[in-house]
Amino acid sequence: MTSLPADLNPQKIPHHIAVIMDGNGRWATSRGLPRIAGHRQGASTLKKLLRCCKDWGIKALTAYAFSTENWQRPIEEVDFLMHLFERLLRRELAQMHQEGVRISFIGDLSGLPPSLQTEMEHSMKQTLNNQAIHFTIAVNYGSRHEITKACRQLAQLVQQGKLDAATINESLVEKYLHTGETPAPDLLIRTSGEMRLSNFLLWQMAYTEMYFTDILWPDFDTEAFHQALLSYQKRDRRFGQVKTFLSA
Ligand code: FPP
């Protein structure tokens, strides 16, 4: 177990962190390795980060593992990633469950290989009541798709006479997103020098603090995470207001 570094304020630890794990391919290529070696190493980085979050009192971690656009990658890479997700779930589930991790998957899971869907459903069911940390993995996820789907579902309810359009408000829309009632991320970390959201949690990140680093995802270690949290703790979160809020 790693303890919280002394220069971090335990009162200002973000509740929920989202990560865009970018740079696996470049990490591998720069070492003369196939891109998939970067994903393998990236998975190991994610596992370490999850444990570190748990140790440091962060209650939710959401990772962008595969976007709706990622299907356009070479077929071998897509296949490798699907097998990697499935293999990791099989291998790590018991340990994560034992450590009190609640696992959720968000995205259009119906588009994934059936054997992977089965593992995902099993892991979500088994860990549903765990409390140590909520670990959400976005797979076949796209924010615009998610918001469009929520609009369609609400429109259908109105059409069926089950919902008055005048009562649609932000909290109702939120209930129809994949993230349901999970509180919004306090901090987004994106690695590899890219500074964009790439269709990730667009609604949910309206007031999220952004942290971008040039470090490639497989190299994003505990010290790099420590630096991200130091940067976060220096921010003045105002949520559009004047008064200073401290994050929970
Ligand atoms: C982005 O780097 C990374 C991905 C699209 C895949 C991320 C997946 C993992 C880290 C595996 C995680 C495993 C689980 C179980 C969630 P890139 O390939 O776009 O890198 P590049 O920009 O250097 O090409």
PDB file of N, CA and C in Angstrom, residues 16 62 102 104-107 134 136 138 141 146 173-185 200-201 203-205:
ATOM      1  N   HIS A  16     -13.449  11.909  -8.047  1.00  0.00           N
ATOM      2  CA  HIS A  16     -13.564  11.103  -9.284  1.00  0.00           C
ATOM      3  C   HIS A  16     -12.542  11.589 -10.319  1.00  0.00           C
ATOM      4  N   THR A  62     -12.400   6.555 -13.898  1.00  0.00           N
ATOM      5  CA  THR A  62     -13.030   6.172 -15.176  1.00  0.00           C
ATOM      6  C   THR A  62     -11.985   6.241 -16.285  1.00  0.00           C
ATOM      7  N   ARG A 102     -15.538  -1.850  -7.259  1.00  0.00           N
ATOM      8  CA  ARG A 102     -16.775  -2.027  -8.030  1.00  0.00           C
ATOM      9  C   ARG A 102     -16.449  -1.726  -9.489  1.00  0.00           C
ATOM     10  N   SER A 104     -17.594  -1.135 -13.430  1.00  0.00           N
ATOM     11  CA  SER A 104     -18.690  -0.839 -14.374  1.00  0.00           C
ATOM     12  C   SER A 104     -18.101  -0.664 -15.764  1.00  0.00           C
ATOM     13  N   PHE A 105     -18.873  -0.991 -16.755  1.00  0.00           N
ATOM     14  CA  PHE A 105     -18.491  -0.711 -18.146  1.00  0.00           C
ATOM     15  C   PHE A 105     -19.532   0.236 -18.717  1.00  0.00           C
ATOM     16  N   ILE A 106     -19.073   1.252 -19.443  1.00  0.00           N
ATOM     17  CA  ILE A 106     -20.004   2.146 -20.123  1.00  0.00           C
ATOM     18  C   ILE A 106     -19.669   2.162 -21.607  1.00  0.00           C
ATOM     19  N   GLY A 107     -20.683   2.403 -22.420  1.00  0.00           N
ATOM     20  CA  GLY A 107     -20.497   2.397 -23.867  1.00  0.00           C
ATOM     21  C   GLY A 107     -21.567   1.510 -24.475  1.00  0.00           C
ATOM     22  N   HIS A 134     -14.892   2.924  -7.251  1.00  0.00           N
ATOM     23  CA  HIS A 134     -15.739   2.590  -8.410  1.00  0.00           C
ATOM     24  C   HIS A 134     -14.886   2.759  -9.673  1.00  0.00           C
ATOM     25  N   THR A 136     -14.672   2.501 -13.571  1.00  0.00           N
ATOM     26  CA  THR A 136     -15.507   2.440 -14.776  1.00  0.00           C
ATOM     27  C   THR A 136     -14.608   2.420 -16.000  1.00  0.00           C
ATOM     28  N   ALA A 138     -14.654   2.691 -20.096  1.00  0.00           N
ATOM     29  CA  ALA A 138     -15.456   3.051 -21.263  1.00  0.00           C
ATOM     30  C   ALA A 138     -14.960   2.253 -22.461  1.00  0.00           C
ATOM     31  N   TYR A 141     -17.300   3.422 -26.485  1.00  0.00           N
ATOM     32  CA  TYR A 141     -17.973   4.585 -25.917  1.00  0.00           C
ATOM     33  C   TYR A 141     -17.773   5.816 -26.801  1.00  0.00           C
ATOM     34  N   GLU A 146     -23.934   8.676 -26.738  1.00  0.00           N
ATOM     35  CA  GLU A 146     -24.591   8.543 -25.429  1.00  0.00           C
ATOM     36  C   GLU A 146     -25.678   9.615 -25.248  1.00  0.00           C
ATOM     37  N   VAL A 173     -31.972  14.288 -17.689  1.00  0.00           N
ATOM     38  CA  VAL A 173     -31.111  13.895 -18.823  1.00  0.00           C
ATOM     39  C   VAL A 173     -29.959  13.035 -18.289  1.00  0.00           C
ATOM     40  N   GLU A 174     -29.362  13.474 -17.186  1.00  0.00           N
ATOM     41  CA  GLU A 174     -28.222  12.751 -16.599  1.00  0.00           C
ATOM     42  C   GLU A 174     -28.552  11.295 -16.290  1.00  0.00           C
ATOM     43  N   LYS A 175     -29.772  11.071 -15.837  1.00  0.00           N
ATOM     44  CA  LYS A 175     -30.188   9.695 -15.493  1.00  0.00           C
ATOM     45  C   LYS A 175     -30.170   8.780 -16.708  1.00  0.00           C
ATOM     46  N   TYR A 176     -30.314   9.370 -17.891  1.00  0.00           N
ATOM     47  CA  TYR A 176     -30.357   8.554 -19.104  1.00  0.00           C
ATOM     48  C   TYR A 176     -28.986   8.406 -19.772  1.00  0.00           C
ATOM     49  N   LEU A 177     -27.971   8.995 -19.152  1.00  0.00           N
ATOM     50  CA  LEU A 177     -26.608   8.793 -19.674  1.00  0.00           C
ATOM     51  C   LEU A 177     -26.063   7.490 -19.098  1.00  0.00           C
ATOM     52  N   HIS A 178     -24.987   6.963 -19.707  1.00  0.00           N
ATOM     53  CA  HIS A 178     -24.428   5.696 -19.218  1.00  0.00           C
ATOM     54  C   HIS A 178     -23.922   5.815 -17.792  1.00  0.00           C
ATOM     55  N   THR A 179     -23.523   7.024 -17.406  1.00  0.00           N
ATOM     56  CA  THR A 179     -22.927   7.205 -16.084  1.00  0.00           C
ATOM     57  C   THR A 179     -23.979   7.318 -14.983  1.00  0.00           C
ATOM     58  N   GLY A 180     -25.260   7.375 -15.364  1.00  0.00           N
ATOM     59  CA  GLY A 180     -26.355   7.376 -14.401  1.00  0.00           C
ATOM     60  C   GLY A 180     -26.163   8.414 -13.317  1.00  0.00           C
ATOM     61  N   GLU A 181     -26.139   7.935 -12.064  1.00  0.00           N
ATOM     62  CA  GLU A 181     -26.042   8.896 -10.963  1.00  0.00           C
ATOM     63  C   GLU A 181     -24.624   9.056 -10.425  1.00  0.00           C
ATOM     64  N   THR A 182     -23.617   8.548 -11.155  1.00  0.00           N
ATOM     65  CA  THR A 182     -22.224   8.715 -10.723  1.00  0.00           C
ATOM     66  C   THR A 182     -21.869  10.208 -10.774  1.00  0.00           C
ATOM     67  N   PRO A 183     -21.275  10.749  -9.702  1.00  0.00           N
ATOM     68  CA  PRO A 183     -20.907  12.170  -9.757  1.00  0.00           C
ATOM     69  C   PRO A 183     -19.898  12.445 -10.875  1.00  0.00           C
ATOM     70  N   ALA A 184     -19.920  13.649 -11.420  1.00  0.00           N
ATOM     71  CA  ALA A 184     -19.044  14.014 -12.549  1.00  0.00           C
ATOM     72  C   ALA A 184     -17.572  13.957 -12.134  1.00  0.00           C
ATOM     73  N   PRO A 185     -16.660  13.714 -13.089  1.00  0.00           N
ATOM     74  CA  PRO A 185     -15.230  13.725 -12.744  1.00  0.00           C
ATOM     75  C   PRO A 185     -14.784  15.107 -12.252  1.00  0.00           C
ATOM     76  N   PHE A 200     -15.189  12.149 -25.188  1.00  0.00           N
ATOM     77  CA  PHE A 200     -15.226  11.430 -23.902  1.00  0.00           C
ATOM     78  C   PHE A 200     -15.979  12.261 -22.862  1.00  0.00           C
ATOM     79  N   LEU A 201     -17.050  11.749 -22.315  1.00  0.00           N
ATOM     80  CA  LEU A 201     -17.787  12.348 -21.190  1.00  0.00           C
ATOM     81  C   LEU A 201     -18.044  13.855 -21.370  1.00  0.00           C
ATOM     82  N   TRP A 203     -20.755  15.721 -21.653  1.00  0.00           N
ATOM     83  CA  TRP A 203     -21.737  16.308 -20.726  1.00  0.00           C
ATOM     84  C   TRP A 203     -21.149  16.343 -19.315  1.00  0.00           C
ATOM     85  N   GLN A 204     -20.584  15.202 -18.903  1.00  0.00           N
ATOM     86  CA  GLN A 204     -20.152  15.034 -17.514  1.00  0.00           C
ATOM     87  C   GLN A 204     -18.973  15.942 -17.158  1.00  0.00           C
ATOM     88  N   MET A 205     -18.201  16.374 -18.158  1.00  0.00           N
ATOM     89  CA  MET A 205     -16.981  17.125 -17.839  1.00  0.00           C
ATOM     90  C   MET A 205     -17.147  18.644 -17.983  1.00  0.00           C
TER      91      MET A 205
END
